[in-house]
Coordinates of N, CA and C in Angstrom, one line a residue:
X1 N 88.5 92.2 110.6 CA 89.5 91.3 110.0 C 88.9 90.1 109.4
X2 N 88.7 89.6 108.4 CA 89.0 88.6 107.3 C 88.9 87.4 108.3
X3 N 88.2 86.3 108.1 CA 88.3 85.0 109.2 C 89.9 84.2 108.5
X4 N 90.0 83.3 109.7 CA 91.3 82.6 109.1 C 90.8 81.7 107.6
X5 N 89.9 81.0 107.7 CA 89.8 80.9 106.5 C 90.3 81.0 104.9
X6 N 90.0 82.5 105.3 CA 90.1 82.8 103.5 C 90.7 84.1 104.0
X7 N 92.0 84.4 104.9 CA 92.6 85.6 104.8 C 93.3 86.2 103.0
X8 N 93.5 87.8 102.9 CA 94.3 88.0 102.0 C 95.7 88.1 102.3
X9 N 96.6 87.5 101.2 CA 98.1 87.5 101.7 C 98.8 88.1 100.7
X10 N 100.1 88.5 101.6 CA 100.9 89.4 100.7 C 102.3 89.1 100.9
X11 N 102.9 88.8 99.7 CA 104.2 87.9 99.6 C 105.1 89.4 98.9
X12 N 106.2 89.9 99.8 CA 107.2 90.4 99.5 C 108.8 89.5 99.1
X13 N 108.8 89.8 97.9 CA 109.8 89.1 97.3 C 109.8 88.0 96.0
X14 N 110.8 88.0 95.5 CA 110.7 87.2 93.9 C 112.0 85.9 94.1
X15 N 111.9 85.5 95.2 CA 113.0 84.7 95.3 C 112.3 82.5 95.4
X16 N 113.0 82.0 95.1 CA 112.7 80.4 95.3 C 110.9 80.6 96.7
X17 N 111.8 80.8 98.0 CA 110.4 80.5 98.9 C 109.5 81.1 98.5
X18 N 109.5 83.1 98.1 CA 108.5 83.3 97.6 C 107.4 83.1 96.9
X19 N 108.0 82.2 95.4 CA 107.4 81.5 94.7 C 106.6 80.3 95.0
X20 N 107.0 79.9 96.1 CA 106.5 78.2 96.5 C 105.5 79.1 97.4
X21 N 105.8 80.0 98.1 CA 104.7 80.3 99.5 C 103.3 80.9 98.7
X22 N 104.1 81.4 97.6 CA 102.1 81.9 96.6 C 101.8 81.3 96.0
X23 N 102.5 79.9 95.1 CA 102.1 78.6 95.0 C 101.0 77.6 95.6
X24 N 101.7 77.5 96.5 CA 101.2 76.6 97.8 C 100.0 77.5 98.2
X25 N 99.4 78.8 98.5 CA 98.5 79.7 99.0 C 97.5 79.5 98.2
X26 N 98.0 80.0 96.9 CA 97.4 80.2 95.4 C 96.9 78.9 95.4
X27 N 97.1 77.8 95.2 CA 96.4 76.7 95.0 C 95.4 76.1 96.4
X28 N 95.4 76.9 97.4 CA 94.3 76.3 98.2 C 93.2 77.5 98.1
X29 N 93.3 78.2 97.2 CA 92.1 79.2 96.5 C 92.1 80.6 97.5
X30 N 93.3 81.0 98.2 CA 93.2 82.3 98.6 C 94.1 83.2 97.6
X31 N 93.7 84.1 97.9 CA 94.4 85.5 97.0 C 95.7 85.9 97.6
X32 N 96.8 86.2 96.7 CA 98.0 86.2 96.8 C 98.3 87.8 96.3
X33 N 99.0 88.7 96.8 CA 99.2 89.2 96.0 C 100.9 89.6 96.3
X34 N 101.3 89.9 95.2 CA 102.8 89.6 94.9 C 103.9 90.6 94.8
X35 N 104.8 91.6 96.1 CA 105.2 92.8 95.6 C 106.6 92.2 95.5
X36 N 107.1 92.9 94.0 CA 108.6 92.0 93.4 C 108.9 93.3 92.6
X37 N 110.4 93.4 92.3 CA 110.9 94.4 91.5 C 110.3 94.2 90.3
X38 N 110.1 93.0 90.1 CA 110.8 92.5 88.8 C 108.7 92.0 88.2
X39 N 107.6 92.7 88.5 CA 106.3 92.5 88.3 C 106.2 92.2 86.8
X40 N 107.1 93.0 86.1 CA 106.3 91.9 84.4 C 107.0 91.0 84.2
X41 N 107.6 90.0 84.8 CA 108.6 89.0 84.8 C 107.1 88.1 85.2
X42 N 106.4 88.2 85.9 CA 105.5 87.5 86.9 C 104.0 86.8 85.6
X43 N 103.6 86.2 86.1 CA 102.5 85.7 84.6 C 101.7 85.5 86.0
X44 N 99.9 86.1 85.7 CA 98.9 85.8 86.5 C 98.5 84.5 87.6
X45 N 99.1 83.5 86.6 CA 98.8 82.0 87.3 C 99.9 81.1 87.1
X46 N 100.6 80.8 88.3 CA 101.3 80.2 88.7 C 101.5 78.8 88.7
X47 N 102.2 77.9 87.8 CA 102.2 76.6 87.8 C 103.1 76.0 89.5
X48 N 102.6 75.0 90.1 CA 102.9 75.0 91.1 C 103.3 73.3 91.1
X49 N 104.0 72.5 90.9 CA 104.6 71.1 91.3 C 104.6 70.6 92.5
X50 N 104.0 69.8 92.8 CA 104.6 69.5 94.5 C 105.0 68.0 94.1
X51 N 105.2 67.4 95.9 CA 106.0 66.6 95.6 C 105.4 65.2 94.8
X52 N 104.3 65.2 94.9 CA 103.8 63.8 94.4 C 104.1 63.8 93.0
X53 N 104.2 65.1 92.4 CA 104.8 65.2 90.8 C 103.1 65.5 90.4
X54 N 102.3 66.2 91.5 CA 101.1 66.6 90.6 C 101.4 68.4 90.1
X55 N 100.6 69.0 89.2 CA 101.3 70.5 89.0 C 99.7 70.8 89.1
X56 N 99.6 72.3 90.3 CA 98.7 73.0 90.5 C 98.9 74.1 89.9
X57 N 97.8 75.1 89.0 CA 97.9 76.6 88.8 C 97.0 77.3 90.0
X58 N 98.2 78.4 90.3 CA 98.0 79.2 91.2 C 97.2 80.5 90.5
X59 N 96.2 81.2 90.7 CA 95.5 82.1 90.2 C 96.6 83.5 91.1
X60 N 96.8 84.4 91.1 CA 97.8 85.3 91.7 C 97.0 86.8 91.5
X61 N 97.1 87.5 92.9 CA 96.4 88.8 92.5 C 96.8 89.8 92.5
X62 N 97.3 90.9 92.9 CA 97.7 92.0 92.5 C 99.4 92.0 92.3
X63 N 100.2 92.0 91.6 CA 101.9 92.0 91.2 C 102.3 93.0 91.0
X64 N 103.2 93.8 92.0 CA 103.6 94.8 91.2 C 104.3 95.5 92.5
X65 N 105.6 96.0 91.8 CA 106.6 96.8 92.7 C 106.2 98.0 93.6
X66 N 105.2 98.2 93.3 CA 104.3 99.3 94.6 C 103.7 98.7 96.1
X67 N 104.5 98.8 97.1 CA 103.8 98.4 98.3 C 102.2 98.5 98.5
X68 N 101.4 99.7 97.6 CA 100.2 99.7 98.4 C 99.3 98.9 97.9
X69 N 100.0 97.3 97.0 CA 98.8 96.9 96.9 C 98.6 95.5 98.4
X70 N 99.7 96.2 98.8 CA 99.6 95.2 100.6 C 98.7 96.0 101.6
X71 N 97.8 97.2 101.1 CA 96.7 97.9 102.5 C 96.0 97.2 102.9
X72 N 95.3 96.1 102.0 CA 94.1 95.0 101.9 C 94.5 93.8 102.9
X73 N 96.0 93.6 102.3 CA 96.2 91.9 103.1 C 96.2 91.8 104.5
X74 N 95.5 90.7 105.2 CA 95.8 90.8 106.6 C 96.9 89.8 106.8
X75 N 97.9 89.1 105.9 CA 99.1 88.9 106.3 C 100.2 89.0 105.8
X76 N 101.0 89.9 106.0 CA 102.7 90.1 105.1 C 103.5 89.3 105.4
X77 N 103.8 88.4 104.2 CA 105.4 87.3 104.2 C 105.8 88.2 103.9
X78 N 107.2 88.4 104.9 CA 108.5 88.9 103.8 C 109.8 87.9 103.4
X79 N 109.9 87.3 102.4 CA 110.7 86.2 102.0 C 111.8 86.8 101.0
X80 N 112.7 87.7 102.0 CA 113.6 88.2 101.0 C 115.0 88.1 101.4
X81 N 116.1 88.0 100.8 CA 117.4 87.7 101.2 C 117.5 88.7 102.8
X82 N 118.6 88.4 103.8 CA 118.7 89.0 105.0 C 118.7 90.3 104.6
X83 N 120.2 90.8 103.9 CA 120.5 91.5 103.8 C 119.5 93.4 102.9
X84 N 118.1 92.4 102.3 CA 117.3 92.9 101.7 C 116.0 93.3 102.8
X85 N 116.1 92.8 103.8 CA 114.9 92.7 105.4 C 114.6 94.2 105.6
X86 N 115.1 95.0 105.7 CA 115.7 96.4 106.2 C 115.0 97.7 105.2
X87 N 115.6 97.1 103.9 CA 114.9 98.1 103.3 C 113.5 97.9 102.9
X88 N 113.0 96.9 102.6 CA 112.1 96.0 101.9 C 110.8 96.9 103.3
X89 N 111.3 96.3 104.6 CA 110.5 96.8 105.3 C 110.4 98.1 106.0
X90 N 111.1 99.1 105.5 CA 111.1 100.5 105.2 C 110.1 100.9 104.3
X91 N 110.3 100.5 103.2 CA 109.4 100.4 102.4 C 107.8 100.8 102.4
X92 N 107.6 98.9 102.9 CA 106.1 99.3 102.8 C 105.5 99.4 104.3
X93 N 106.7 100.1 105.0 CA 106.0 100.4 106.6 C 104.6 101.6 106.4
X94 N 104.6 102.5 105.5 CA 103.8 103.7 105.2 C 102.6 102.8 104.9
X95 N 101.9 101.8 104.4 CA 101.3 100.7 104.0 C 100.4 99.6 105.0
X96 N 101.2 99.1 106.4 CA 100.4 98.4 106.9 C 99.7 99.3 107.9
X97 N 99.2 98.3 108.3 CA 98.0 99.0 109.8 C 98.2 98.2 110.8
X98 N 97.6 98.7 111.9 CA 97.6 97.4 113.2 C 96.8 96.7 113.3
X99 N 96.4 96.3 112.3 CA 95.1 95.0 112.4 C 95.7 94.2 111.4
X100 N 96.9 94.1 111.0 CA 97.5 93.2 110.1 C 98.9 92.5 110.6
X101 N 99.4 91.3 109.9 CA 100.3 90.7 110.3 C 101.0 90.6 109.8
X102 N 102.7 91.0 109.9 CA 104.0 91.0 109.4 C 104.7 89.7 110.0
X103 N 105.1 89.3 108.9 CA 106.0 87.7 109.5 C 106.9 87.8 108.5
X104 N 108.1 87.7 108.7 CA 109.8 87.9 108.3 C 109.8 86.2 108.3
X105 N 110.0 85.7 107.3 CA 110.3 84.2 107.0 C 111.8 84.0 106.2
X106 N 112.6 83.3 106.9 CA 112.5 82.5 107.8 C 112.9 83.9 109.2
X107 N 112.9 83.9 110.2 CA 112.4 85.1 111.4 C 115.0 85.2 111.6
X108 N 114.9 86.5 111.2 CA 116.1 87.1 111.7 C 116.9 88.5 113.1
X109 N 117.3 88.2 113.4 CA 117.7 89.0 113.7 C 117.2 90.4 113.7
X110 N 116.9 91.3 112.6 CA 116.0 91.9 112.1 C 114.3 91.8 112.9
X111 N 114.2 91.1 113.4 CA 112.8 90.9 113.8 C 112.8 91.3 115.5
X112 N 114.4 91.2 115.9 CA 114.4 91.7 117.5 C 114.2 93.1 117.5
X113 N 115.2 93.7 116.4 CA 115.5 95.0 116.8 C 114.1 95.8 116.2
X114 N 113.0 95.2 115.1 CA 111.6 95.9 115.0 C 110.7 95.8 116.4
X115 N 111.4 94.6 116.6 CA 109.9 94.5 118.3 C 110.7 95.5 119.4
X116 N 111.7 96.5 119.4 CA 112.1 96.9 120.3 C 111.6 98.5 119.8
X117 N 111.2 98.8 118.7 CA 111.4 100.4 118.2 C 109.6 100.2 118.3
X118 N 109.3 101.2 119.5 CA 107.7 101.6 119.2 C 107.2 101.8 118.0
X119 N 107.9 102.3 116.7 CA 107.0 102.8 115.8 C 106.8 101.3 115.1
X120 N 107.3 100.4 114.9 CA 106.7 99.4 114.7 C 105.7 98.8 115.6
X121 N 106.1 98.5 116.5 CA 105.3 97.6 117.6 C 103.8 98.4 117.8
X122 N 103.8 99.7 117.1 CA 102.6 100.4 117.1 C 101.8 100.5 115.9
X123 N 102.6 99.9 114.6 CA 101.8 100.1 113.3 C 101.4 98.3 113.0
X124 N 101.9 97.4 113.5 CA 101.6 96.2 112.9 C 101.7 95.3 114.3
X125 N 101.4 93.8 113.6 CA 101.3 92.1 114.3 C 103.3 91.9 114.1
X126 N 103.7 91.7 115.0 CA 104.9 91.5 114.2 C 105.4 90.2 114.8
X127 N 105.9 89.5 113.2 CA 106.4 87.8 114.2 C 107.2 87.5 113.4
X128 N 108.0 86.3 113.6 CA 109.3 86.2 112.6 C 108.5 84.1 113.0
X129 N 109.1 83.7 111.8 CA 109.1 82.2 111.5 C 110.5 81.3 111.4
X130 N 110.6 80.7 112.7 CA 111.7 79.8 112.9 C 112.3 79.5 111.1
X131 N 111.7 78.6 110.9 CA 112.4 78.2 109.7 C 111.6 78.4 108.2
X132 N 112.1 77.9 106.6 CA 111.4 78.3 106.3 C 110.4 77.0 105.8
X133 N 109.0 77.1 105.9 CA 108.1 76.1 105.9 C 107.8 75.6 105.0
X134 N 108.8 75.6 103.1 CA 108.9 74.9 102.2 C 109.9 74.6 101.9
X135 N 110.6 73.5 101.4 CA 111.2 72.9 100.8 C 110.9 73.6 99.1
X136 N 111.7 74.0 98.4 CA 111.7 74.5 96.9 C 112.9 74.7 95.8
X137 N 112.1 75.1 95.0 CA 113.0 75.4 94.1 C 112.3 76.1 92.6
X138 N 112.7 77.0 92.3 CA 111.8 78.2 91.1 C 112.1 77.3 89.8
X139 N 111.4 77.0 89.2 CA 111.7 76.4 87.4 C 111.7 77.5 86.7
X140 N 110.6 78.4 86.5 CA 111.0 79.6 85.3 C 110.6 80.7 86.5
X141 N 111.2 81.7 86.5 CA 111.0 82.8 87.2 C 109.6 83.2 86.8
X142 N 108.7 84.1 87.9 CA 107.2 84.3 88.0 C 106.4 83.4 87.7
X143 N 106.9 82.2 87.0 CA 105.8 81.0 86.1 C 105.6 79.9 86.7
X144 N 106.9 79.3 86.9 CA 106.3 77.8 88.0 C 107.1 77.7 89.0
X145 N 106.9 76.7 89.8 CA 107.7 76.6 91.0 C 107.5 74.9 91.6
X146 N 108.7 73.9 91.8 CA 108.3 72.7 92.3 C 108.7 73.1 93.8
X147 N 107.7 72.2 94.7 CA 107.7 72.4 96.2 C 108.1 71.0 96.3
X148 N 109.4 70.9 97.0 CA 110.3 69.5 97.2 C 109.8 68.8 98.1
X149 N 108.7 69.5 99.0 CA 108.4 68.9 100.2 C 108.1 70.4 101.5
X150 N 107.7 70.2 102.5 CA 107.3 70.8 103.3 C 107.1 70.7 104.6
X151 N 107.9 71.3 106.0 CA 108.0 70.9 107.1 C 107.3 70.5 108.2
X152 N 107.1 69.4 108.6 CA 106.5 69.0 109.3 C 105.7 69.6 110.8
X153 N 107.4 70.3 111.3 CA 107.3 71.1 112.6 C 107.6 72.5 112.4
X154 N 107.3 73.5 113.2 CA 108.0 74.7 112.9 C 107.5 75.2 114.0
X155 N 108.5 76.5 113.9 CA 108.2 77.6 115.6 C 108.1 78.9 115.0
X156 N 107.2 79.6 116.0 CA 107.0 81.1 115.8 C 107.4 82.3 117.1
X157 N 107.6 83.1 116.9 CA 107.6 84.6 117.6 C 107.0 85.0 117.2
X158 N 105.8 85.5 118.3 CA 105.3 86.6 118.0 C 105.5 87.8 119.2
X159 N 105.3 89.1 118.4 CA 105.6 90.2 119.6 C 104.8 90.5 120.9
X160 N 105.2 90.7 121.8 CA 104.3 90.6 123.0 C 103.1 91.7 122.5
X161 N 101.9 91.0 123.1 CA 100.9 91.7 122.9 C 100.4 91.9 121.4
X162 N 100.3 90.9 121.0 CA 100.2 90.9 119.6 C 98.9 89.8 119.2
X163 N 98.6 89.2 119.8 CA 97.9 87.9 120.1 C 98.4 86.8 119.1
X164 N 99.2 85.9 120.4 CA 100.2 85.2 119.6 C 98.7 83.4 118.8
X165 N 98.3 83.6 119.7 CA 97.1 82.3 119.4 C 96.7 82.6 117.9
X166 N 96.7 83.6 117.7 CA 95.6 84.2 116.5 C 96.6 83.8 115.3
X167 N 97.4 84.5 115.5 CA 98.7 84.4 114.2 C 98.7 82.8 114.1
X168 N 99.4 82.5 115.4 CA 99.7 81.2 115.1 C 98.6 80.0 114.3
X169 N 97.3 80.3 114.4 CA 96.2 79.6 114.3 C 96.7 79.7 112.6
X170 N 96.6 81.0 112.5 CA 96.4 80.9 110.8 C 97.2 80.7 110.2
X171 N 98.4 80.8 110.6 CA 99.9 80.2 110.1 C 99.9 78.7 110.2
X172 N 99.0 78.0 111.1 CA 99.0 76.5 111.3 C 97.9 76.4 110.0
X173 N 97.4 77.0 109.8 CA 96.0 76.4 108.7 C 96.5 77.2 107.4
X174 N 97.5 78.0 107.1 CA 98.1 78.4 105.5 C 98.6 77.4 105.3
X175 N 100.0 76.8 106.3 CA 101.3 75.5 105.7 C 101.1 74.5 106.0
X176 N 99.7 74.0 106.9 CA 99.4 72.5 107.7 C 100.4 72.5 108.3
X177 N 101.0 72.9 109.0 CA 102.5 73.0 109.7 C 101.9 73.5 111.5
X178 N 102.0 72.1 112.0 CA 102.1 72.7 113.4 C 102.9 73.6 114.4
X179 N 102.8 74.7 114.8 CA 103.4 75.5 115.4 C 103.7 75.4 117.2
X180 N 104.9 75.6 117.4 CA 105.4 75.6 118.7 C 105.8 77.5 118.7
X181 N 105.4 78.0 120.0 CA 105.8 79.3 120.4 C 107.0 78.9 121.1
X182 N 107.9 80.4 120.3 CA 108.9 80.8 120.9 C 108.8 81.4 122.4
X183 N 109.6 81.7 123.1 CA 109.4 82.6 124.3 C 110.2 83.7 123.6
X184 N 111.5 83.9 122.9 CA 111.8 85.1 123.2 C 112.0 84.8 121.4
X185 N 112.7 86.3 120.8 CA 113.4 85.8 119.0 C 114.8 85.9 119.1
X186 N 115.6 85.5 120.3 CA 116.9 85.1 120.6 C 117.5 83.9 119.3
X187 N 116.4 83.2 119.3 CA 116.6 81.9 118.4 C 117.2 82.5 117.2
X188 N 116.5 83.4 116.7 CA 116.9 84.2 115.3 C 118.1 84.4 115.0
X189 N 118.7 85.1 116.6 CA 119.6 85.6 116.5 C 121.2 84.7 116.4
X190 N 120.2 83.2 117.2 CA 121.6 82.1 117.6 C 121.9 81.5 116.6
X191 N 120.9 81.4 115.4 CA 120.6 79.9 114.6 C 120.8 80.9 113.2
X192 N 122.0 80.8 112.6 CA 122.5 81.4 111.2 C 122.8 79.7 110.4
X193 N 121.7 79.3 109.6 CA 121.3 78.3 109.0 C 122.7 78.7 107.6
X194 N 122.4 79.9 107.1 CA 123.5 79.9 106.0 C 125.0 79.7 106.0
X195 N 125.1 80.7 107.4 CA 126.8 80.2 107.7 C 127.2 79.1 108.1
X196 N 126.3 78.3 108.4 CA 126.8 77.0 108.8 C 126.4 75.7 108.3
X197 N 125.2 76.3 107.3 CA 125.3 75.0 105.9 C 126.2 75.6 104.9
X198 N 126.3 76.5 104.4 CA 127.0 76.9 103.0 C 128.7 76.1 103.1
X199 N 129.5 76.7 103.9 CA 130.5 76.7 104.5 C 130.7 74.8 104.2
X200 N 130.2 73.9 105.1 CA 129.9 73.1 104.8 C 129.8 71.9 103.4
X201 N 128.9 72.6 103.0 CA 128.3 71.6 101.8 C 129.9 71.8 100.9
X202 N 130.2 73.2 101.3 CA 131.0 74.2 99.5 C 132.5 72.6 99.8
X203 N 132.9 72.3 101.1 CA 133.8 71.3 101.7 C 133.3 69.9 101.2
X204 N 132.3 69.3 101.2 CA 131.8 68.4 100.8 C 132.2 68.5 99.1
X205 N 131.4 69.3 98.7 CA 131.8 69.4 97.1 C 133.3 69.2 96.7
X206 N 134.3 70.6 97.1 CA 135.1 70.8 96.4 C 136.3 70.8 97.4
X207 N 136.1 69.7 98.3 CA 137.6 69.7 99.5 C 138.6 68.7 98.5
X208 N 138.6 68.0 97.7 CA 139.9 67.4 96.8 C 140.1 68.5 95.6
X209 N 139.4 69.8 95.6 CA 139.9 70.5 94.5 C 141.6 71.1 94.3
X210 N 141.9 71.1 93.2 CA 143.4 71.1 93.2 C 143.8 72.2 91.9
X211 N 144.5 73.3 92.1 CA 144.4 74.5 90.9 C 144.9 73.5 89.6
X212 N 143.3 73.8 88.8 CA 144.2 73.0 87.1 C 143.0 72.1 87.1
X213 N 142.3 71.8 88.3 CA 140.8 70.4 88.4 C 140.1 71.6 87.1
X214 N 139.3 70.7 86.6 CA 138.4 70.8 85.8 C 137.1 69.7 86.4
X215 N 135.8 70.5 86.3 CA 134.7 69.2 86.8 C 134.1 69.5 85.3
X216 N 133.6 67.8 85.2 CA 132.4 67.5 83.8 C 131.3 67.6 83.8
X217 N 130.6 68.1 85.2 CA 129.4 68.5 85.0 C 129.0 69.8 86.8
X218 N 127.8 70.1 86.1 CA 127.7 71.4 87.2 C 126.9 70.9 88.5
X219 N 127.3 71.1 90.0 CA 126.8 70.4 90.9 C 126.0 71.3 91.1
X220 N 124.7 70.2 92.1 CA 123.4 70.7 92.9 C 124.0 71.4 94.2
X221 N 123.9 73.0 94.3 CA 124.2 72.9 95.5 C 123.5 72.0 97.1
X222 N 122.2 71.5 96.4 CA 121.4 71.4 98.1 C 120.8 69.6 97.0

């Protein structure tokens, strides 16, 4: 296996964190490679913003809607809507090996019921990530991406018997983000961040709306 250092990583998905997590990778000079439906939408080198208002290009390596170019990587982000978790990692389950690491970002529900089924817990590292460990937002789809900022703290699950030290080491040295272990991925299951910001904010915006309101301009959701 590849030292922590200079591991290869493999980002499943074309969504906001996606883009910021190969950004942010891509610009500290490791190899990214990028499985998305949508691969000629994607341009090689990734313009990357962070918060100081400096813009990094990300160099990006293999793109493309075929899972096997994840055989190589020794770590799989999957940063893909919930409801997409399931198939996504169906997918490229034929693909990993047991000397590689699967981490479900931000870590769902979905991540209890793989650590319960042997054929997982026999083919891969499997961990899910408390929250997600960038602040973002995509400017042109596959081309740039500004990173608003980046979490300070964050928590991990990893599956028993998986060597949780190891993951966590290298997940501390990809995001500079110091890591706390979970004990169990109950957390996953308690902590639904969407239903209970969305719900929220949509009240904040539009609680004086009245049928016949018209607004003058288009709000930020976040």
């Amino acid at each position: 296996m590849n030292t922590i250092s200079a591991p290869v990583i493999g980002i499943c998905g074309g969504g906001n964190l996606a883009h910021a997590m190969a950004g942010w990778l891509g610009t500290r000079g490791l190899r990214v490679n990028i499985l998305t439906r949508k691969p000629d939408q994607w341009a090689k080198t990734l313009s990357t913003i962070f918060p100081n208002g400096t813009t990094r290009h990300a160099s990006l390596g293999h793109i493309s809607n075929h899972p096997e170019i994840l055989k190589d990587c020794n770590l799989v982000l999957v940063a893909v809507p919930r409801f997409g978790i399931r198939e996504v990692c169906h997918r490229i389950k034929p693909y990993l090996h047991r000397e590689q690491g699967l981490a479900i970002v931000p870590g769902t529900p979905e991540v209890m019921e793989m650590a319960e089924d042997p054929s997982w817990t026999s083919t891969v590292s499997l961990m899910g990530i408390y929250k997600v460990p960038l602040i973002c937002r995509t400017q042109e789809y596959g081309h740039s991406v500004s990173i608003l900022g980046s979490r300070p703290f964050n928590r991990i699950w990893v599956a028993p018997g998986n060597n949780a030290e190891y993951w966590s080491a290298m997940l501390e040295a990809l995001f500079d983000t110091p890591l706390a272990h979970l004990s169990s991925p109950w957390p996953f299951l308690l902590t639904n961040s969407n239903p209970l910001l969305h719900p929220s904010r949509c009240m904040s915006l539009f609680r004086h709306y009245r049928e016949g309101m018209f607004y003058e301009r288009q709000f930020l959701f976040y």
